[in-house]
Amino acid sequence: MPQPVIAAVGSSPIGRTDLPGRDLFSLALAEAFDGLPAPAELVGALYAGNQSERYENQIMHGTLLAEWAGLRHVPAERVEGCAAAGALALRHAVKDVRNGEHDAVLACGVEKMTAGGTAGATESLAAAFDRAIEQRSGVTAPSQYALLAQRYLHETDATERDLARIAVKNHRNGARNPRAQFGEEIDVDTVLESQPVAPPLKLFDCAPVGDGAAVVLVTSAETAADLGVPAVELAGTGAAANNIAVAERDMTHIEGARIAAERAYAEAGIEAADVDIAEVHDAFTVSEALLSEAVGFAPEGRGYQSHLPPAERDDGWTDVALSTSGGLKARGHPIGATGLLQAVEAYEQLTGVAADRPGGAGGPDGGPDAPETAFLLNEGGVADAVTVAHVLTAGPEVGR
């Protein structure tokens, strides 16, 4: 079977913008294909991650983005999985290339979250909750994750200050990432003194609302070699869907994430300890703690130590560098694009573009060697209603 690789990536600026989603996509596409043949000369299919049609009153994103990419008569589909939409688009692209259906597939994601204001974003995100059990009670995304945070603080030694340190670490990483929505560092007091949103979560515990688009070109290794571009291997992928209602599951053991990660690890032939850098879905600070445990990086009850350098973490932790892009918290979280923005970070880390960022050989937390293995975890709904994991490697056959 052909080996899928990422051959090019691009993103729009992330944050508040007057541009519509299609123009954000065009910016990401132009960056990804800079120096390459036009998409119509390469791409055989397109998958578009998009969380909600409510923001711009627009469905048919597969057809829309294919049109704007200059593609005609190719299979083009919108993929929906709330905040996991981007990673699902990438997973579909990987399968198409691996199965030999196409030599090159475009995985893209876009969201224009600011179009409906705060109320519109809140309503759109609430559509991911169970209608009968949760939506009618008026719960919001922060209030759902606050339940997880309250339970986590109750069951472990973690404190609100520990969660704040995760935000501080991710803003520090974001300050070194030119793609990040927030490019300034913060301190613990800034987090703890910020406005309460849903106790114990405060404003700086929560990822921002923002607009953005991302594009990832998935090709066979042979096609990437013909193009003469740096490529990284998509060595493993996994996915799992848990039940949709938070009330129906264990709030501190994110089982779906564990299963998705194990499937990706098995397909790639690695273990959690082999991962050098990881982008996990830190929509809220407690998410990074919980997911670090679920995917095998941290021992149970110690995921909140993700902000510490590896040498200072408790026994049982791996040496992984987490959320090197700044994560959803600082890089930004334009929902449908988020899973692909994770892939953009991994590509830049594994090809040496991000060498001066945490995790890179030249970065403040980096080792003597460039990272060789990256892990991505993108979740949709609350915690693990749907979870998608990918393992990327920089092998010598596709390398730098």
mmCIF file of C-alpha atoms in Angstrom:
data_model
loop_
_atom_site.group_PDB
_atom_site.id
_atom_site.type_symbol
_atom_site.label_atom_id
_atom_site.label_comp_id
_atom_site.label_asym_id
_atom_site.label_seq_id
_atom_site.Cartn_x
_atom_site.Cartn_y
_atom_site.Cartn_z
ATOM 1 C CA MET A 1 0.000 0.000 0.000
ATOM 2 C CA PRO A 2 1.203 3.559 -0.650
ATOM 3 C CA GLN A 3 2.687 5.336 2.356
ATOM 4 C CA PRO A 4 0.742 8.547 3.146
ATOM 5 C CA VAL A 5 2.836 11.597 3.977
ATOM 6 C CA ILE A 6 2.210 15.270 4.598
ATOM 7 C CA ALA A 7 3.860 17.148 1.739
ATOM 8 C CA ALA A 8 2.745 20.737 2.433
ATOM 9 C CA VAL A 9 0.844 22.777 4.997
ATOM 10 C CA GLY A 10 -0.603 26.253 5.294
ATOM 11 C CA SER A 11 -2.809 28.335 7.543
ATOM 12 C CA SER A 12 -4.501 31.704 7.637
ATOM 13 C CA PRO A 13 -3.954 34.137 10.498
ATOM 14 C CA ILE A 14 -5.966 33.045 13.538
ATOM 15 C CA GLY A 15 -8.169 35.392 15.532
ATOM 16 C CA ARG A 16 -10.826 37.996 14.808
ATOM 17 C CA THR A 17 -11.011 39.047 11.184
ATOM 18 C CA ASP A 18 -13.406 40.627 8.708
ATOM 19 C CA LEU A 19 -12.585 37.958 6.119
ATOM 20 C CA PRO A 20 -15.198 35.298 5.336
ATOM 21 C CA GLY A 21 -14.299 31.645 5.671
ATOM 22 C CA ARG A 22 -13.627 31.119 1.971
ATOM 23 C CA ASP A 23 -11.026 33.896 1.985
ATOM 24 C CA LEU A 24 -9.365 32.464 5.090
ATOM 25 C CA PHE A 25 -9.168 29.154 3.231
ATOM 26 C CA SER A 26 -7.632 30.891 0.220
ATOM 27 C CA LEU A 27 -4.850 32.312 2.399
ATOM 28 C CA ALA A 28 -4.074 28.893 3.852
ATOM 29 C CA LEU A 29 -4.158 27.289 0.406
ATOM 30 C CA ALA A 30 -1.815 29.883 -1.086
ATOM 31 C CA GLU A 31 0.768 29.242 1.618
ATOM 32 C CA ALA A 32 0.554 25.452 1.287
ATOM 33 C CA PHE A 33 0.954 25.504 -2.499
ATOM 34 C CA ASP A 34 3.622 28.170 -2.699
ATOM 35 C CA GLY A 35 6.215 26.730 -5.081
ATOM 36 C CA LEU A 36 4.047 23.720 -5.987
ATOM 37 C CA PRO A 37 1.904 23.025 -9.046
ATOM 38 C CA ALA A 38 -1.658 24.325 -8.808
ATOM 39 C CA PRO A 39 -4.044 22.148 -6.759
ATOM 40 C CA ALA A 40 -5.905 21.112 -9.930
ATOM 41 C CA GLU A 41 -2.700 19.482 -11.216
ATOM 42 C CA LEU A 42 -2.234 17.367 -8.083
ATOM 43 C CA VAL A 43 -5.320 16.908 -5.934
ATOM 44 C CA GLY A 44 -7.747 14.040 -6.487
ATOM 45 C CA ALA A 45 -10.138 14.645 -3.578
ATOM 46 C CA LEU A 46 -10.908 17.156 -0.849
ATOM 47 C CA TYR A 47 -12.224 16.837 2.708
ATOM 48 C CA ALA A 48 -13.323 19.964 4.560
ATOM 49 C CA GLY A 49 -13.552 20.021 8.349
ATOM 50 C CA ASN A 50 -16.248 22.426 9.511
ATOM 51 C CA GLN A 51 -18.054 22.450 12.852
ATOM 52 C CA SER A 52 -21.209 24.425 12.199
ATOM 53 C CA GLU A 53 -23.173 26.012 9.389
ATOM 54 C CA ARG A 54 -24.640 28.505 11.865
ATOM 55 C CA TYR A 55 -21.735 30.945 11.792
ATOM 56 C CA GLU A 56 -22.045 31.902 8.118
ATOM 57 C CA ASN A 57 -25.284 30.094 7.222
ATOM 58 C CA GLN A 58 -23.234 27.943 4.876
ATOM 59 C CA ILE A 59 -23.196 24.217 4.259
ATOM 60 C CA MET A 60 -21.664 22.421 1.253
ATOM 61 C CA HIS A 61 -18.163 23.334 2.402
ATOM 62 C CA GLY A 62 -16.683 20.474 0.389
ATOM 63 C CA THR A 63 -17.995 21.878 -2.863
ATOM 64 C CA LEU A 64 -17.318 25.485 -1.849
ATOM 65 C CA LEU A 65 -13.664 24.943 -0.946
ATOM 66 C CA ALA A 66 -13.027 22.699 -3.943
ATOM 67 C CA GLU A 67 -14.325 25.506 -6.138
ATOM 68 C CA TRP A 68 -12.088 28.043 -4.444
ATOM 69 C CA ALA A 69 -9.115 25.705 -4.853
ATOM 70 C CA GLY A 70 -9.754 25.510 -8.586
ATOM 71 C CA LEU A 71 -10.803 21.853 -8.393
ATOM 72 C CA ARG A 72 -13.569 20.530 -10.607
ATOM 73 C CA HIS A 73 -15.353 17.194 -10.554
ATOM 74 C CA VAL A 74 -13.286 15.742 -7.705
ATOM 75 C CA PRO A 75 -14.913 14.048 -4.706
ATOM 76 C CA ALA A 76 -15.365 16.842 -2.155
ATOM 77 C CA GLU A 77 -17.014 16.378 1.225
ATOM 78 C CA ARG A 78 -17.652 18.342 4.380
ATOM 79 C CA VAL A 79 -16.636 16.382 7.501
ATOM 80 C CA GLU A 80 -18.364 17.108 10.820
ATOM 81 C CA GLY A 81 -17.351 15.995 14.299
ATOM 82 C CA CYS A 82 -17.581 19.272 16.214
ATOM 83 C CA ALA A 83 -14.024 20.249 17.170
ATOM 84 C CA ALA A 84 -12.650 16.962 15.784
ATOM 85 C CA ALA A 85 -13.773 17.846 12.251
ATOM 86 C CA GLY A 86 -10.289 18.822 11.075
ATOM 87 C CA ALA A 87 -8.658 15.626 12.290
ATOM 88 C CA LEU A 88 -11.439 13.559 10.729
ATOM 89 C CA ALA A 89 -10.751 15.301 7.409
ATOM 90 C CA LEU A 90 -7.076 14.387 7.767
ATOM 91 C CA ARG A 91 -7.947 10.794 8.652
ATOM 92 C CA HIS A 92 -10.102 10.463 5.519
ATOM 93 C CA ALA A 93 -7.284 11.866 3.392
ATOM 94 C CA VAL A 94 -4.818 9.383 4.883
ATOM 95 C CA LYS A 95 -7.138 6.482 4.100
ATOM 96 C CA ASP A 96 -7.670 7.602 0.505
ATOM 97 C CA VAL A 97 -3.943 7.765 -0.172
ATOM 98 C CA ARG A 98 -3.189 4.549 1.691
ATOM 99 C CA ASN A 99 -5.903 2.700 -0.238
ATOM 100 C CA GLY A 100 -4.504 3.929 -3.533
ATOM 101 C CA GLU A 101 -7.627 5.908 -4.457
ATOM 102 C CA HIS A 102 -5.687 9.119 -5.012
ATOM 103 C CA ASP A 103 -2.027 10.160 -5.071
ATOM 104 C CA ALA A 104 -2.820 13.484 -3.401
ATOM 105 C CA VAL A 105 -5.743 14.582 -1.210
ATOM 106 C CA LEU A 106 -6.430 17.960 0.353
ATOM 107 C CA ALA A 107 -7.488 17.956 4.016
ATOM 108 C CA CYS A 108 -8.688 21.383 5.045
ATOM 109 C CA GLY A 109 -10.639 23.041 7.816
ATOM 110 C CA VAL A 110 -12.255 26.412 8.275
ATOM 111 C CA GLU A 111 -14.393 28.227 10.826
ATOM 112 C CA LYS A 112 -15.667 31.796 10.965
ATOM 113 C CA MET A 113 -16.642 31.723 14.640
ATOM 114 C CA THR A 114 -16.875 35.460 15.225
ATOM 115 C CA ALA A 115 -19.640 35.926 12.632
ATOM 116 C CA GLY A 116 -22.380 35.265 15.196
ATOM 117 C CA GLY A 117 -20.768 36.968 18.169
ATOM 118 C CA THR A 118 -20.383 35.350 21.588
ATOM 119 C CA ALA A 119 -24.016 34.269 21.723
ATOM 120 C CA GLY A 120 -23.787 32.650 18.299
ATOM 121 C CA ALA A 121 -20.619 30.762 19.164
ATOM 122 C CA THR A 122 -22.102 29.583 22.464
ATOM 123 C CA GLU A 123 -25.242 28.308 20.736
ATOM 124 C CA SER A 124 -23.321 26.615 17.945
ATOM 125 C CA LEU A 125 -21.011 24.806 20.347
ATOM 126 C CA ALA A 126 -23.954 23.721 22.515
ATOM 127 C CA ALA A 127 -25.331 21.833 19.520
ATOM 128 C CA ALA A 128 -22.636 19.221 20.208
ATOM 129 C CA PHE A 129 -24.322 18.296 23.509
ATOM 130 C CA ASP A 130 -27.091 15.757 23.917
ATOM 131 C CA ARG A 131 -30.335 17.526 23.014
ATOM 132 C CA ALA A 132 -32.660 15.664 25.360
ATOM 133 C CA ILE A 133 -30.382 15.485 28.403
ATOM 134 C CA GLU A 134 -28.096 18.521 28.208
ATOM 135 C CA GLN A 135 -29.020 21.249 25.722
ATOM 136 C CA ARG A 136 -32.429 21.971 27.249
ATOM 137 C CA SER A 137 -30.845 22.600 30.647
ATOM 138 C CA GLY A 138 -28.875 25.531 29.194
ATOM 139 C CA VAL A 139 -25.391 24.125 29.722
ATOM 140 C CA THR A 140 -22.442 25.656 27.847
ATOM 141 C CA ALA A 141 -19.063 24.266 26.838
ATOM 142 C CA PRO A 142 -17.260 25.961 29.760
ATOM 143 C CA SER A 143 -19.827 24.675 32.245
ATOM 144 C CA GLN A 144 -19.433 21.133 30.914
ATOM 145 C CA TYR A 145 -15.660 21.237 31.226
ATOM 146 C CA ALA A 146 -16.003 22.879 34.637
ATOM 147 C CA LEU A 147 -17.691 19.676 35.784
ATOM 148 C CA LEU A 148 -14.653 17.720 34.630
ATOM 149 C CA ALA A 149 -12.324 20.217 36.316
ATOM 150 C CA GLN A 150 -14.209 20.125 39.615
ATOM 151 C CA ARG A 151 -14.110 16.349 39.666
ATOM 152 C CA TYR A 152 -10.427 16.259 38.708
ATOM 153 C CA LEU A 153 -9.467 18.677 41.478
ATOM 154 C CA HIS A 154 -11.508 16.570 43.901
ATOM 155 C CA GLU A 155 -9.921 13.251 42.930
ATOM 156 C CA THR A 156 -6.273 14.367 42.618
ATOM 157 C CA ASP A 157 -3.724 16.602 44.321
ATOM 158 C CA ALA A 158 -4.127 19.196 41.552
ATOM 159 C CA THR A 159 -5.074 22.774 42.424
ATOM 160 C CA GLU A 160 -6.406 25.702 40.436
ATOM 161 C CA ARG A 161 -2.856 27.071 40.487
ATOM 162 C CA ASP A 162 -1.637 23.898 38.758
ATOM 163 C CA LEU A 163 -4.195 24.368 35.995
ATOM 164 C CA ALA A 164 -3.134 28.008 35.697
ATOM 165 C CA ARG A 165 0.453 26.893 35.134
ATOM 166 C CA ILE A 166 -0.683 24.898 32.101
ATOM 167 C CA ALA A 167 -2.087 28.097 30.601
ATOM 168 C CA VAL A 168 1.151 29.932 31.392
ATOM 169 C CA LYS A 169 3.208 27.225 29.691
ATOM 170 C CA ASN A 170 1.039 27.244 26.579
ATOM 171 C CA HIS A 171 1.099 31.033 26.270
ATOM 172 C CA ARG A 172 4.893 30.864 26.597
ATOM 173 C CA ASN A 173 4.942 28.363 23.732
ATOM 174 C CA GLY A 174 2.518 30.482 21.716
ATOM 175 C CA ALA A 175 4.777 33.500 22.105
ATOM 176 C CA ARG A 176 7.368 31.582 20.042
ATOM 177 C CA ASN A 177 4.897 30.552 17.337
ATOM 178 C CA PRO A 178 4.277 33.140 14.608
ATOM 179 C CA ARG A 179 0.977 31.423 13.799
ATOM 180 C CA ALA A 180 -0.462 31.846 17.301
ATOM 181 C CA GLN A 181 -3.488 34.009 18.046
ATOM 182 C CA PHE A 182 -1.873 35.112 21.321
ATOM 183 C CA GLY A 183 1.805 35.994 21.062
ATOM 184 C CA GLU A 184 2.432 37.254 24.588
ATOM 185 C CA GLU A 185 3.439 35.410 27.734
ATOM 186 C CA ILE A 186 1.306 35.566 30.884
ATOM 187 C CA ASP A 187 1.892 34.715 34.541
ATOM 188 C CA VAL A 188 -0.011 32.583 37.040
ATOM 189 C CA ASP A 189 -1.626 35.568 38.743
ATOM 190 C CA THR A 190 -3.059 36.717 35.406
ATOM 191 C CA VAL A 191 -4.838 33.392 35.073
ATOM 192 C CA LEU A 192 -6.019 33.156 38.684
ATOM 193 C CA GLU A 193 -7.276 36.734 38.761
ATOM 194 C CA SER A 194 -9.052 36.583 35.412
ATOM 195 C CA GLN A 195 -12.826 36.672 35.219
ATOM 196 C CA PRO A 196 -14.616 33.502 36.377
ATOM 197 C CA VAL A 197 -16.354 31.728 33.512
ATOM 198 C CA ALA A 198 -17.563 28.492 35.107
ATOM 199 C CA PRO A 199 -15.795 27.781 38.418
ATOM 200 C CA PRO A 200 -13.144 26.571 38.764
ATOM 201 C CA LEU A 201 -12.432 27.660 35.171
ATOM 202 C CA LYS A 202 -11.565 31.277 34.555
ATOM 203 C CA LEU A 203 -11.148 33.264 31.365
ATOM 204 C CA PHE A 204 -7.492 32.298 30.930
ATOM 205 C CA ASP A 205 -8.313 28.616 31.461
ATOM 206 C CA CYS A 206 -10.391 28.680 28.273
ATOM 207 C CA ALA A 207 -9.381 28.622 24.616
ATOM 208 C CA PRO A 208 -10.506 31.715 22.694
ATOM 209 C CA VAL A 209 -13.128 32.134 20.001
ATOM 210 C CA GLY A 210 -11.485 32.877 16.673
ATOM 211 C CA ASP A 211 -11.572 32.587 12.907
ATOM 212 C CA GLY A 212 -9.116 30.594 10.861
ATOM 213 C CA ALA A 213 -8.374 28.005 8.203
ATOM 214 C CA ALA A 214 -5.734 25.338 7.686
ATOM 215 C CA VAL A 215 -4.704 23.170 4.754
ATOM 216 C CA VAL A 216 -2.717 19.918 4.757
ATOM 217 C CA LEU A 217 -1.675 18.204 1.524
ATOM 218 C CA VAL A 218 -1.544 14.429 1.971
ATOM 219 C CA THR A 219 0.241 12.519 -0.786
ATOM 220 C CA SER A 220 1.998 9.247 -1.356
ATOM 221 C CA ALA A 221 5.687 9.222 -0.460
ATOM 222 C CA GLU A 222 6.490 8.839 -4.162
ATOM 223 C CA THR A 223 4.485 11.928 -5.098
ATOM 224 C CA ALA A 224 6.183 13.991 -2.381
ATOM 225 C CA ALA A 225 9.576 12.832 -3.650
ATOM 226 C CA ASP A 226 8.653 13.843 -7.196
ATOM 227 C CA LEU A 227 7.640 17.278 -5.893
ATOM 228 C CA GLY A 228 10.980 17.595 -4.088
ATOM 229 C CA VAL A 229 9.413 18.768 -0.828
ATOM 230 C CA PRO A 230 10.151 17.845 2.787
ATOM 231 C CA ALA A 231 7.581 15.282 3.939
ATOM 232 C CA VAL A 232 6.639 13.531 7.150
ATOM 233 C CA GLU A 233 5.100 10.117 7.392
ATOM 234 C CA LEU A 234 1.540 9.650 8.645
ATOM 235 C CA ALA A 235 2.428 6.447 10.419
ATOM 236 C CA GLY A 236 -0.729 5.770 12.407
ATOM 237 C CA THR A 237 -4.283 6.925 12.893
ATOM 238 C CA GLY A 238 -7.034 5.973 15.316
ATOM 239 C CA ALA A 239 -10.503 7.143 16.255
ATOM 240 C CA ALA A 240 -13.171 6.358 18.803
ATOM 241 C CA ALA A 241 -16.618 7.660 19.662
ATOM 242 C CA ASN A 242 -17.887 7.625 23.243
ATOM 243 C CA ASN A 243 -21.408 8.501 24.339
ATOM 244 C CA ILE A 244 -22.394 12.107 23.801
ATOM 245 C CA ALA A 245 -23.744 13.091 27.240
ATOM 246 C CA VAL A 246 -21.232 13.890 29.983
ATOM 247 C CA ALA A 247 -23.606 12.537 32.622
ATOM 248 C CA GLU A 248 -23.311 9.077 31.113
ATOM 249 C CA ARG A 249 -19.554 8.622 31.497
ATOM 250 C CA ASP A 250 -16.581 8.776 33.868
ATOM 251 C CA MET A 251 -15.511 12.418 33.880
ATOM 252 C CA THR A 252 -11.842 11.903 34.769
ATOM 253 C CA HIS A 253 -10.991 8.837 32.702
ATOM 254 C CA ILE A 254 -11.228 9.829 29.056
ATOM 255 C CA GLU A 255 -11.716 6.356 27.691
ATOM 256 C CA GLY A 256 -12.344 7.260 24.063
ATOM 257 C CA ALA A 257 -9.074 9.197 23.916
ATOM 258 C CA ARG A 258 -7.204 6.231 25.368
ATOM 259 C CA ILE A 259 -8.647 3.879 22.771
ATOM 260 C CA ALA A 260 -8.029 6.235 19.829
ATOM 261 C CA ALA A 261 -4.431 6.765 20.962
ATOM 262 C CA GLU A 262 -3.782 3.058 21.410
ATOM 263 C CA ARG A 263 -5.072 2.378 17.914
ATOM 264 C CA ALA A 264 -2.805 5.041 16.434
ATOM 265 C CA TYR A 265 0.197 3.801 18.435
ATOM 266 C CA ALA A 266 -0.413 0.205 17.326
ATOM 267 C CA GLU A 267 -0.720 1.166 13.675
ATOM 268 C CA ALA A 268 2.518 3.164 13.876
ATOM 269 C CA GLY A 269 4.321 0.463 15.858
ATOM 270 C CA ILE A 270 5.215 2.757 18.749
ATOM 271 C CA GLU A 271 4.392 3.336 22.406
ATOM 272 C CA ALA A 272 3.518 6.544 24.233
ATOM 273 C CA ALA A 273 7.101 6.782 25.504
ATOM 274 C CA ASP A 274 8.367 7.079 21.908
ATOM 275 C CA VAL A 275 6.563 10.372 21.307
ATOM 276 C CA ASP A 276 8.782 13.466 21.318
ATOM 277 C CA ILE A 277 6.159 16.190 20.873
ATOM 278 C CA ALA A 278 2.377 16.161 21.175
ATOM 279 C CA GLU A 279 -0.514 18.449 20.424
ATOM 280 C CA VAL A 280 -3.448 17.518 22.651
ATOM 281 C CA HIS A 281 -6.847 19.154 22.657
ATOM 282 C CA ASP A 282 -6.441 21.755 25.423
ATOM 283 C CA ALA A 283 -9.723 23.581 24.848
ATOM 284 C CA PHE A 284 -9.553 24.129 28.622
ATOM 285 C CA THR A 285 -6.537 23.756 30.880
ATOM 286 C CA VAL A 286 -7.986 20.684 32.580
ATOM 287 C CA SER A 287 -8.193 19.012 29.155
ATOM 288 C CA GLU A 288 -4.411 18.891 28.796
ATOM 289 C CA ALA A 289 -4.108 17.267 32.221
ATOM 290 C CA LEU A 290 -6.807 14.663 31.552
ATOM 291 C CA LEU A 291 -5.619 13.826 28.041
ATOM 292 C CA SER A 292 -1.977 13.506 29.113
ATOM 293 C CA GLU A 293 -3.117 10.678 31.365
ATOM 294 C CA ALA A 294 -5.530 9.129 28.866
ATOM 295 C CA VAL A 295 -2.943 8.716 26.090
ATOM 296 C CA GLY A 296 -0.211 7.317 28.333
ATOM 297 C CA PHE A 297 2.092 10.276 28.823
ATOM 298 C CA ALA A 298 1.349 10.739 32.529
ATOM 299 C CA PRO A 299 0.476 8.448 35.427
ATOM 300 C CA GLU A 300 -3.067 8.640 36.730
ATOM 301 C CA GLY A 301 -3.709 11.807 38.712
ATOM 302 C CA ARG A 302 -0.490 13.514 37.582
ATOM 303 C CA GLY A 303 -1.430 14.964 34.205
ATOM 304 C CA TYR A 304 -1.510 18.450 35.721
ATOM 305 C CA GLN A 305 2.302 18.326 35.758
ATOM 306 C CA SER A 306 2.364 18.821 31.982
ATOM 307 C CA HIS A 307 3.640 22.362 32.512
ATOM 308 C CA LEU A 308 6.860 21.096 34.136
ATOM 309 C CA PRO A 309 10.099 20.232 32.309
ATOM 310 C CA PRO A 310 10.374 16.435 31.926
ATOM 311 C CA ALA A 311 13.077 16.133 34.594
ATOM 312 C CA GLU A 312 10.786 17.717 37.199
ATOM 313 C CA ARG A 313 7.726 15.535 36.603
ATOM 314 C CA ASP A 314 6.841 12.539 38.741
ATOM 315 C CA ASP A 315 7.989 9.037 37.878
ATOM 316 C CA GLY A 316 5.786 7.474 35.238
ATOM 317 C CA TRP A 317 5.769 10.521 32.989
ATOM 318 C CA THR A 318 7.330 10.331 29.531
ATOM 319 C CA ASP A 319 9.659 13.055 28.212
ATOM 320 C CA VAL A 320 7.081 14.407 25.778
ATOM 321 C CA ALA A 321 6.875 18.154 25.067
ATOM 322 C CA LEU A 322 3.215 19.154 25.086
ATOM 323 C CA SER A 323 1.325 21.783 23.077
ATOM 324 C CA THR A 324 4.497 23.199 21.551
ATOM 325 C CA SER A 325 2.411 25.419 19.247
ATOM 326 C CA GLY A 326 0.751 27.069 22.230
ATOM 327 C CA GLY A 327 -2.146 24.672 21.890
ATOM 328 C CA LEU A 328 -5.760 25.658 21.487
ATOM 329 C CA LYS A 329 -5.274 27.923 24.485
ATOM 330 C CA ALA A 330 -2.740 30.275 22.857
ATOM 331 C CA ARG A 331 -2.370 29.259 19.207
ATOM 332 C CA GLY A 332 -6.142 29.499 18.916
ATOM 333 C CA HIS A 333 -9.149 27.270 18.331
ATOM 334 C CA PRO A 334 -11.048 27.990 15.085
ATOM 335 C CA ILE A 335 -13.049 24.817 15.541
ATOM 336 C CA GLY A 336 -13.066 23.111 12.141
ATOM 337 C CA ALA A 337 -9.417 23.986 11.499
ATOM 338 C CA THR A 338 -8.037 22.945 14.896
ATOM 339 C CA GLY A 339 -7.112 19.341 14.117
ATOM 340 C CA LEU A 340 -5.276 20.466 10.994
ATOM 341 C CA LEU A 341 -3.475 23.262 12.841
ATOM 342 C CA GLN A 342 -2.132 20.520 15.096
ATOM 343 C CA ALA A 343 -0.803 18.780 11.982
ATOM 344 C CA VAL A 344 0.763 22.042 10.773
ATOM 345 C CA GLU A 345 2.724 22.271 14.041
ATOM 346 C CA ALA A 346 3.874 18.652 13.815
ATOM 347 C CA TYR A 347 4.989 19.088 10.202
ATOM 348 C CA GLU A 348 6.983 22.201 11.055
ATOM 349 C CA GLN A 349 8.566 20.516 14.062
ATOM 350 C CA LEU A 350 9.514 17.330 12.225
ATOM 351 C CA THR A 351 10.917 19.165 9.204
ATOM 352 C CA GLY A 352 12.975 21.578 11.330
ATOM 353 C CA VAL A 353 10.988 24.728 10.521
ATOM 354 C CA ALA A 354 10.099 25.076 14.211
ATOM 355 C CA ALA A 355 13.559 24.262 15.558
ATOM 356 C CA ASP A 356 13.558 27.339 17.799
ATOM 357 C CA ARG A 357 10.243 26.449 19.444
ATOM 358 C CA PRO A 358 9.798 24.205 22.515
ATOM 359 C CA GLY A 359 10.357 20.618 21.471
ATOM 360 C CA GLY A 360 12.706 21.613 18.653
ATOM 361 C CA ALA A 361 16.428 21.009 18.868
ATOM 362 C CA GLY A 362 17.131 24.720 19.224
ATOM 363 C CA GLY A 363 14.173 25.547 21.440
ATOM 364 C CA PRO A 364 14.229 26.340 25.164
ATOM 365 C CA ASP A 365 13.041 22.846 26.154
ATOM 366 C CA GLY A 366 14.545 20.970 23.235
ATOM 367 C CA GLY A 367 17.214 18.320 23.356
ATOM 368 C CA PRO A 368 20.315 17.932 21.209
ATOM 369 C CA ASP A 369 18.324 16.253 18.433
ATOM 370 C CA ALA A 370 15.297 17.324 16.442
ATOM 371 C CA PRO A 371 12.039 15.535 17.312
ATOM 372 C CA GLU A 372 11.346 12.413 15.272
ATOM 373 C CA THR A 373 7.852 11.413 16.417
ATOM 374 C CA ALA A 374 4.772 13.581 16.913
ATOM 375 C CA PHE A 375 1.339 12.724 18.266
ATOM 376 C CA LEU A 376 -1.906 14.601 17.639
ATOM 377 C CA LEU A 377 -5.145 14.260 19.595
ATOM 378 C CA ASN A 378 -8.242 16.164 18.493
ATOM 379 C CA GLU A 379 -11.555 15.733 20.281
ATOM 380 C CA GLY A 380 -15.112 16.761 19.464
ATOM 381 C CA GLY A 381 -18.005 17.332 21.814
ATOM 382 C CA VAL A 382 -17.135 17.290 25.504
ATOM 383 C CA ALA A 383 -14.012 15.263 26.305
ATOM 384 C CA ASP A 384 -14.229 12.131 24.151
ATOM 385 C CA ALA A 385 -17.610 12.195 22.444
ATOM 386 C CA VAL A 386 -15.439 11.658 19.358
ATOM 387 C CA THR A 387 -11.640 11.522 19.397
ATOM 388 C CA VAL A 388 -9.124 11.272 16.546
ATOM 389 C CA ALA A 389 -5.424 10.504 16.996
ATOM 390 C CA HIS A 390 -2.520 10.596 14.542
ATOM 391 C CA VAL A 391 1.139 9.608 14.780
ATOM 392 C CA LEU A 392 3.601 11.390 12.503
ATOM 393 C CA THR A 393 7.239 10.424 12.030
ATOM 394 C CA ALA A 394 10.198 11.902 10.206
ATOM 395 C CA GLY A 395 11.715 8.742 8.786
ATOM 396 C CA PRO A 396 14.819 8.741 6.580
ATOM 397 C CA GLU A 397 12.793 7.698 3.550
ATOM 398 C CA VAL A 398 10.644 10.809 3.653
ATOM 399 C CA GLY A 399 12.683 12.895 6.111
ATOM 400 C CA ARG A 400 13.817 16.491 5.842
#
